[in-house]
XYZ file of C-alpha atoms in Angstrom:
269
model
C -59.186 85.721 69.421
C -62.353 84.111 67.196
C -59.852 83.190 64.723
C -57.655 81.743 67.123
C -60.918 80.163 68.600
C -62.036 78.480 65.193
C -58.370 77.221 64.461
C -58.400 75.082 68.164
C -61.913 74.007 67.430
C -60.798 73.042 63.623
C -57.620 71.354 65.254
C -59.758 69.526 67.742
C -62.608 68.368 65.172
C -59.649 67.180 62.656
C -58.193 65.173 65.631
C -61.637 63.681 66.000
C -62.274 62.668 62.438
C -58.708 60.886 62.405
C -59.585 59.071 65.475
C -62.371 57.921 64.279
C -60.962 56.764 61.098
C -57.829 55.104 63.386
C -60.753 53.132 65.486
C -62.506 52.132 62.172
C -59.484 50.791 60.746
C -58.678 49.302 63.888
C -61.595 47.402 63.598
C -62.380 46.547 60.424
C -59.034 44.926 60.253
C -59.511 42.890 63.352
C -62.813 41.608 62.006
C -64.566 40.279 59.242
C -66.319 42.364 56.561
C -69.827 41.989 57.182
C -70.650 39.713 54.064
C -67.710 37.604 54.352
C -68.283 33.631 54.471
C -66.374 30.710 54.866
C -67.176 27.510 52.836
C -70.599 28.994 53.378
C -70.457 30.092 56.955
C -71.322 33.472 57.697
C -68.000 35.469 59.616
C -69.182 38.523 59.515
C -68.505 41.097 61.687
C -66.562 38.173 63.792
C -63.213 38.215 64.855
C -60.312 35.542 63.836
C -60.803 33.424 66.593
C -64.194 34.138 66.799
C -65.165 32.707 63.255
C -62.445 29.675 63.967
C -64.550 29.351 67.146
C -67.574 29.015 65.073
C -66.123 26.985 62.007
C -64.763 24.224 64.692
C -68.466 24.282 65.867
C -70.264 23.211 62.820
C -71.329 19.567 61.661
C -71.072 18.729 57.708
C -74.581 17.282 57.116
C -72.284 15.620 54.335
C -75.968 16.009 51.775
C -75.214 16.369 48.253
C -77.764 18.191 46.026
C -77.688 18.742 42.028
C -79.500 21.435 40.461
C -81.187 21.687 44.043
C -82.015 18.386 44.147
C -80.809 15.969 46.971
C -78.784 12.974 45.269
C -76.972 11.765 48.231
C -78.013 11.938 51.918
C -74.809 11.820 53.705
C -74.171 10.647 57.631
C -73.299 13.759 59.496
C -69.667 14.267 60.660
C -67.816 16.929 62.475
C -66.286 19.736 60.850
C -62.819 18.704 60.665
C -61.167 21.590 61.844
C -58.150 21.842 64.593
C -56.052 24.228 66.640
C -53.745 23.718 63.641
C -56.462 25.848 61.230
C -56.530 29.298 63.416
C -53.664 29.824 61.761
C -55.347 29.848 58.369
C -58.542 31.628 59.122
C -56.168 34.618 60.645
C -54.594 34.836 56.926
C -58.629 34.715 55.176
C -59.116 37.645 57.721
C -55.946 39.333 56.426
C -56.785 38.934 52.643
C -60.291 39.991 52.925
C -59.146 43.023 54.438
C -59.842 46.691 52.616
C -59.304 50.223 53.570
C -63.018 50.595 54.107
C -65.498 48.451 55.505
C -66.926 46.529 52.441
C -69.968 44.904 51.860
C -68.967 42.467 49.566
C -70.602 38.737 49.254
C -66.858 36.983 49.579
C -67.291 32.995 50.202
C -63.416 31.717 51.104
C -62.678 28.002 51.242
C -60.885 26.906 53.670
C -59.704 22.936 53.618
C -59.591 21.755 57.769
C -56.702 19.618 58.888
C -58.965 16.966 59.430
C -61.710 16.719 56.753
C -63.786 13.654 55.986
C -63.504 12.451 53.157
C -64.871 8.645 53.501
C -67.761 9.479 51.827
C -66.175 11.079 48.826
C -66.437 8.060 47.079
C -70.131 7.301 47.788
C -70.569 10.628 46.351
C -69.209 10.745 43.163
C -70.963 7.640 42.380
C -74.165 9.280 43.290
C -73.032 12.250 41.234
C -72.736 9.882 38.220
C -75.783 7.672 38.837
C -78.142 11.277 38.537
C -75.916 12.737 35.902
C -76.456 9.252 33.194
C -80.068 10.017 34.769
C -80.444 13.337 33.052
C -78.215 12.910 30.101
C -80.357 9.902 28.921
C -82.383 12.423 26.434
C -79.763 14.944 25.627
C -76.705 14.681 23.146
C -73.310 13.917 23.513
C -70.397 16.550 22.605
C -67.737 15.215 20.124
C -64.606 16.490 20.795
C -62.378 17.285 17.957
C -60.012 14.528 17.236
C -56.694 13.801 15.148
C -56.380 11.385 12.815
C -53.870 9.923 10.514
C -54.318 8.367 7.000
C -51.961 8.728 3.965
C -49.220 9.688 5.515
C -50.950 13.107 6.825
C -52.358 13.802 9.760
C -55.938 16.139 9.835
C -58.067 16.961 13.109
C -62.048 16.326 12.715
C -64.335 19.221 13.636
C -65.540 19.278 17.363
C -69.838 18.918 17.773
C -71.555 20.657 21.045
C -74.096 19.143 22.542
C -76.390 19.378 25.751
C -75.027 16.585 27.854
C -73.706 17.248 31.479
C -70.306 16.665 31.954
C -69.838 14.220 35.019
C -65.838 15.879 35.514
C -66.633 18.997 36.175
C -69.220 18.304 38.318
C -67.361 16.107 40.583
C -64.727 18.158 40.252
C -66.761 20.978 42.088
C -67.708 18.460 44.767
C -63.965 18.365 46.227
C -64.275 22.199 46.076
C -67.098 22.471 48.358
C -66.731 18.828 50.157
C -65.852 20.945 53.680
C -69.231 22.942 52.975
C -71.751 21.460 55.487
C -74.649 20.512 52.269
C -72.773 20.425 49.262
C -74.543 22.550 46.058
C -73.478 21.129 42.999
C -74.667 22.745 38.867
C -74.961 20.587 36.327
C -73.190 22.068 33.439
C -72.775 21.397 29.775
C -70.160 19.238 28.696
C -67.676 21.762 26.226
C -66.248 19.232 23.643
C -62.450 19.777 22.865
C -61.258 22.120 19.876
C -58.578 22.027 17.499
C -56.208 24.014 19.468
C -56.722 22.424 22.969
C -53.392 20.933 24.420
C -55.316 16.961 24.438
C -55.723 17.584 20.715
C -52.306 19.152 19.876
C -50.394 16.160 21.391
C -52.428 13.945 19.488
C -51.452 15.879 16.511
C -47.959 15.675 17.764
C -48.270 12.160 18.396
C -49.218 11.075 14.843
C -46.512 12.817 12.982
C -44.221 10.669 13.903
C -45.761 7.452 11.908
C -45.597 9.319 8.700
C -42.771 8.144 6.010
C -41.477 5.261 7.911
C -40.045 2.214 6.340
C -39.178 -1.609 7.555
C -37.981 -4.071 6.128
C -39.644 -7.730 5.942
C -37.300 -10.339 5.386
C -39.287 -14.263 3.660
C -36.474 -16.558 3.525
C -33.778 -15.196 1.097
C -35.782 -12.208 0.280
C -36.335 -8.829 1.347
C -39.376 -6.562 1.313
C -39.776 -2.777 1.785
C -42.529 -1.263 3.573
C -43.659 2.268 4.638
C -45.928 3.580 6.529
C -48.984 3.470 4.317
C -48.392 0.047 3.235
C -48.881 -1.514 6.981
C -51.157 1.628 8.148
C -54.620 2.416 7.325
C -55.552 4.711 9.869
C -54.185 5.356 13.327
C -55.682 7.647 16.288
C -53.851 8.332 19.554
C -55.714 9.003 22.301
C -54.901 8.470 26.182
C -51.254 7.742 25.586
C -51.860 5.336 23.496
C -52.588 4.360 19.637
C -54.932 2.856 17.887
C -54.087 1.227 14.441
C -56.362 0.063 11.204
C -54.176 -2.249 9.782
C -56.272 -3.753 6.691
C -53.243 -2.229 4.600
C -50.935 -4.753 6.050
C -53.491 -7.552 5.510
C -53.281 -6.987 1.960
C -49.715 -6.544 1.667
C -48.723 -10.030 3.781
C -51.465 -11.218 1.559
C -49.287 -10.666 -1.735
C -45.726 -11.639 -0.578
C -47.961 -14.887 0.721
C -48.877 -14.932 -3.032
C -45.370 -14.655 -4.055
C -43.580 -16.694 -1.576
C -45.934 -19.763 -0.445
C -45.173 -22.816 -2.136
C -48.029 -24.582 -1.039
C -50.309 -26.126 -3.978
C -47.324 -24.836 -6.636
C -45.380 -27.620 -8.518
C -41.674 -27.103 -8.706
C -38.861 -29.047 -10.012
C -35.993 -30.771 -7.376
C -33.437 -33.058 -7.857
């Protein structure tokens, strides 16, 4: 009898544990984990609907900070969330769900449907002004660069610097635009390396210049000019070639000396 009672109590305890786990599982799958934020707004412990309501009620100051210092005083706007964004919040809820409750700090980025971007241009301008000022006493990084000369392409070595990268900071601005206030951190510019995609593209474009020939005709005489005869040095950046054609000037001078009749005596009938 005593053995039977123990079995019964054990079974009831197991049911209670399973029931507790089930209730806990249901709760934390329908509520955000406690240290979750969306665009910097705390939504821990909230349901999807409550989180949406909190996000929608927020005001965006549009202030921009760089390294903790305010560099742009924005004009306050609404959050930009609409009912169309409820599904986005629900999706985030599912993404952050864990088997057991988690205390991990996680910030999810969610772009509101009607996000006001009217101050974006002014923000970027403020960032450039601030970074230019910070860079006054810093050393600019030098990218690796492909150079064509003597029918071959070489790549210069990159040089590290200490100057901040404006474009990277502005890119981070776009990622934080939906936040109440925008907290940016200045990052040092990393120079392009010899193995970067951009430099490889330069190399491929410059190799096309090697071993080319053209025929230059003056009256009844033709001159064959090679790449070396025309180009002293060339680079390729931003989709365009840049040429040093001092070599061509010399070839034209030679042809002109041989062909020109100005100042020369000649016989005629």
